[in-house]
Short mmCIF file of C-alpha atoms in Angstrom, two decimals:
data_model
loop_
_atom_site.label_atom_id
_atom_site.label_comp_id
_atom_site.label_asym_id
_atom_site.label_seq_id
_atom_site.Cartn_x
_atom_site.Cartn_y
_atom_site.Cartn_z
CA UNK A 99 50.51 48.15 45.26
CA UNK A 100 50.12 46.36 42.01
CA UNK A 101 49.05 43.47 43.67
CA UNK A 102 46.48 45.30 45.96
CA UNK A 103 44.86 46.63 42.87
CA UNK A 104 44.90 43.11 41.21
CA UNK A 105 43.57 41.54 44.52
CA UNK A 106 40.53 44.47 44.58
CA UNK A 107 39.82 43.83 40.93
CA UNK A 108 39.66 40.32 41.07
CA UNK A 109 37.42 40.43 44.86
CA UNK A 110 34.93 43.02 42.65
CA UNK A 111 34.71 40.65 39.93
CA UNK A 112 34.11 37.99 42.16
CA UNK A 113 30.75 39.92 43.88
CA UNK A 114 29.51 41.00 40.77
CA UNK A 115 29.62 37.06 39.68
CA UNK A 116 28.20 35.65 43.04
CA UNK A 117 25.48 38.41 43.14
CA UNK A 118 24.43 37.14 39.13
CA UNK A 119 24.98 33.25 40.64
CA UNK A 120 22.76 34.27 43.59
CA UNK A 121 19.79 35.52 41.42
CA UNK A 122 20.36 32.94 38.35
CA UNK A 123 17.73 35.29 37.06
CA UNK A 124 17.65 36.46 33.30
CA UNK A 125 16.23 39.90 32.80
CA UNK A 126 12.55 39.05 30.70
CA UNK A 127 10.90 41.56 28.65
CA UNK A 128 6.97 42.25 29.83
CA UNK A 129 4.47 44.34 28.14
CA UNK A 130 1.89 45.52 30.76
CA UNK A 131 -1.44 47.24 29.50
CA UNK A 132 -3.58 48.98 32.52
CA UNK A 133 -5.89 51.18 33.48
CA UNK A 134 -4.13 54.83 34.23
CA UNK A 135 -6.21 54.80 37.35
CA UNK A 136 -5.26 51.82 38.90
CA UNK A 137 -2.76 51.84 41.89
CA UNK A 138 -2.35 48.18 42.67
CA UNK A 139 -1.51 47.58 38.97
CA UNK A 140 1.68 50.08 39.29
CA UNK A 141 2.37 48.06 42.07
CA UNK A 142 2.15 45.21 40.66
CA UNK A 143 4.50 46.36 37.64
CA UNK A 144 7.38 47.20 40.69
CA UNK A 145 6.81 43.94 41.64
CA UNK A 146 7.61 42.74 38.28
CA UNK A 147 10.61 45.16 38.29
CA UNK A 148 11.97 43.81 41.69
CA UNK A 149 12.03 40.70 40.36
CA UNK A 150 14.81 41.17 37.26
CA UNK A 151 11.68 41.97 34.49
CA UNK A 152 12.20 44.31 32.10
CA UNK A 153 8.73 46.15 32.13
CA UNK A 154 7.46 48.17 29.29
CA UNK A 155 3.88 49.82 31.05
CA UNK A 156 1.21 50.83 28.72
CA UNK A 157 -1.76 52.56 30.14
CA UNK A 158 -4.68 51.96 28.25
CA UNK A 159 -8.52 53.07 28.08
CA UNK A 160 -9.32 49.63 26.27
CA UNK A 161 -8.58 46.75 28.65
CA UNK A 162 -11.47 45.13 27.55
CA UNK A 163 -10.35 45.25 24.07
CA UNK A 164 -7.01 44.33 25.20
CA UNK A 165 -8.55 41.18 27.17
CA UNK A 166 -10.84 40.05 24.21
CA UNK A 167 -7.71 40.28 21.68
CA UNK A 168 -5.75 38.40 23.80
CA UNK A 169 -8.48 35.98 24.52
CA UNK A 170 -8.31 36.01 28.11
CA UNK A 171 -11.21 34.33 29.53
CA UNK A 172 -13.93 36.41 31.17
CA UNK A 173 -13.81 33.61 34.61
CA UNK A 174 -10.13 34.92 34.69
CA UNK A 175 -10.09 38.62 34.23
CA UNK A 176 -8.87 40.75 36.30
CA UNK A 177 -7.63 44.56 36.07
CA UNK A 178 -4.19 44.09 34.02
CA UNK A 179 -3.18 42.29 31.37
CA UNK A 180 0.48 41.29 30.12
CA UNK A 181 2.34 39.76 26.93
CA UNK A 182 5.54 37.59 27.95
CA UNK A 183 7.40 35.07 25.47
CA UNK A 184 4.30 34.50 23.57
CA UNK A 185 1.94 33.73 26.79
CA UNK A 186 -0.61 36.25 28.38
CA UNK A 187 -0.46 37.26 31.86
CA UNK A 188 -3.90 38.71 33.67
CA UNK A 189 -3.59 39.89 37.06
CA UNK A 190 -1.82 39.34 40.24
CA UNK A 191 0.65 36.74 39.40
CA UNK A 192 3.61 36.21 41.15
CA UNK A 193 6.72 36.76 39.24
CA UNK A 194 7.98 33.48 40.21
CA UNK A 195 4.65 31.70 38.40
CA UNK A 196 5.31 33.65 35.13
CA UNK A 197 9.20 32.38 35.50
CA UNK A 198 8.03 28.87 35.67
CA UNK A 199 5.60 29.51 33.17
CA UNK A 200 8.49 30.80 30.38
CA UNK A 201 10.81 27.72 31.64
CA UNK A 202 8.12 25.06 30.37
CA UNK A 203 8.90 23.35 26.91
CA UNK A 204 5.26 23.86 26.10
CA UNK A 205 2.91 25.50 28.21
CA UNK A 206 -0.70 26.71 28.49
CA UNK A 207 -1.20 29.99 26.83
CA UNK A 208 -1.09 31.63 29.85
CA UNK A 209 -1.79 32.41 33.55
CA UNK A 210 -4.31 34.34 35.45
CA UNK A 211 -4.79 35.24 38.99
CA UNK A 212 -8.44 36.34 38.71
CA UNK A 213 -10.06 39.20 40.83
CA UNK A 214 -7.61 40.69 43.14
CA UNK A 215 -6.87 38.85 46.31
CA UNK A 216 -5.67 40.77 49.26
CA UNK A 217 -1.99 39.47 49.70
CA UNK A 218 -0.85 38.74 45.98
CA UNK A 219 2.03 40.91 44.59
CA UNK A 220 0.81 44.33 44.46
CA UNK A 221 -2.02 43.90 46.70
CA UNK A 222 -0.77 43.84 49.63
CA UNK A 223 -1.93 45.10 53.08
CA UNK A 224 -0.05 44.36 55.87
CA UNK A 225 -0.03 41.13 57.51
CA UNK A 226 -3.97 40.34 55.81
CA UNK A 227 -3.37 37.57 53.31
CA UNK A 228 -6.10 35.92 51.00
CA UNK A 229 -6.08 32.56 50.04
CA UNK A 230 -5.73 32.19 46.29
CA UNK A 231 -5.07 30.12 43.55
CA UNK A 232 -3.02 31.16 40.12
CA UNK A 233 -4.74 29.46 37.04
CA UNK A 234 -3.25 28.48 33.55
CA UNK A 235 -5.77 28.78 30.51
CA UNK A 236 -5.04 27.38 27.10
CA UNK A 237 -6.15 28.99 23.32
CA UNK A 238 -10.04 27.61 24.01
CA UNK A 239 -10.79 28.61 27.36
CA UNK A 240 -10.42 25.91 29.55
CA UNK A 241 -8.42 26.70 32.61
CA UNK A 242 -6.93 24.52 35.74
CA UNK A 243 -5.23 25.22 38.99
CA UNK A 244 -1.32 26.55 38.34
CA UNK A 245 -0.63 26.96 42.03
CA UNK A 246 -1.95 27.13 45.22
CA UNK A 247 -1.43 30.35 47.56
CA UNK A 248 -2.48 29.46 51.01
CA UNK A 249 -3.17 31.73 53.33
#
């Protein structure tokens, strides 16, 4: 019996370690700011949520404010706007982008997704995919392509 119990406990342990292998994700800390009437933002913060952040999700009246502050650039700006490990986030990005983005010794100041392209995390509608391109933007302005999404 003993060694039942020992066997189960160990075989638990085991999973639990595999499953945390598996994901080799850390949980990350994300402060979203939105627009309370915007749907494909909440989405886009489950989407976050799915993917191991930790999402703190601050409706706001003053995106615009928010953007300006956070000097997003107006070629870039889209309907959300988020603070992670010192780099801004505006709009669709994929999860996997931002984890790049916080692996890089030094990095732009952040990443943008601008408008909102059918098929990007939280816009999604069925099979419909838009091509679309994630861009990284440093402290003046200037911004290149990040990645390509391909239809």
């Amino acid at each position: 019996m003993k060694a039942s119990v020992g066997l189960l406990s160990f075989l638990l342990l085991a999973s639990f370690w595999v499953a945390a292998a598996e994901s080799g994700k850390t949980k990350i800390p994300i402060k979203v700011y939105r627009s309370p009437t915007c749907s494909c933002c909440g989405k886009w913060v489950t989407h976050l949520k799915d993917h191991g952040f930790v999402v703190e999700d601050i409706t706001s009246e003053e995106m615009t404010s928010i953007k300006n502050q956070y000097r997003v650039p107006a070629a870039l700006r889209s309907c959300h706007t988020a603070l992670v490990g010192g780099h801004v986030i505006e709009g669709h990005v994929p999860a996997e982008e931002i984890r790049e983005l916080m692996g890089m010794k030094s990095g732009p100041l952040g990443l943008a997704v601008p408008g909102m392209p059918v098929g990007s995390p939280g816009m999604e509608m069925g099979a419909s995919k838009d091509p679309y391109q994630v861009m990284s933007f440093d402290q003046s302005g200037s911004s290149k392509v990040f990645k390509d999404h391909p239809q």
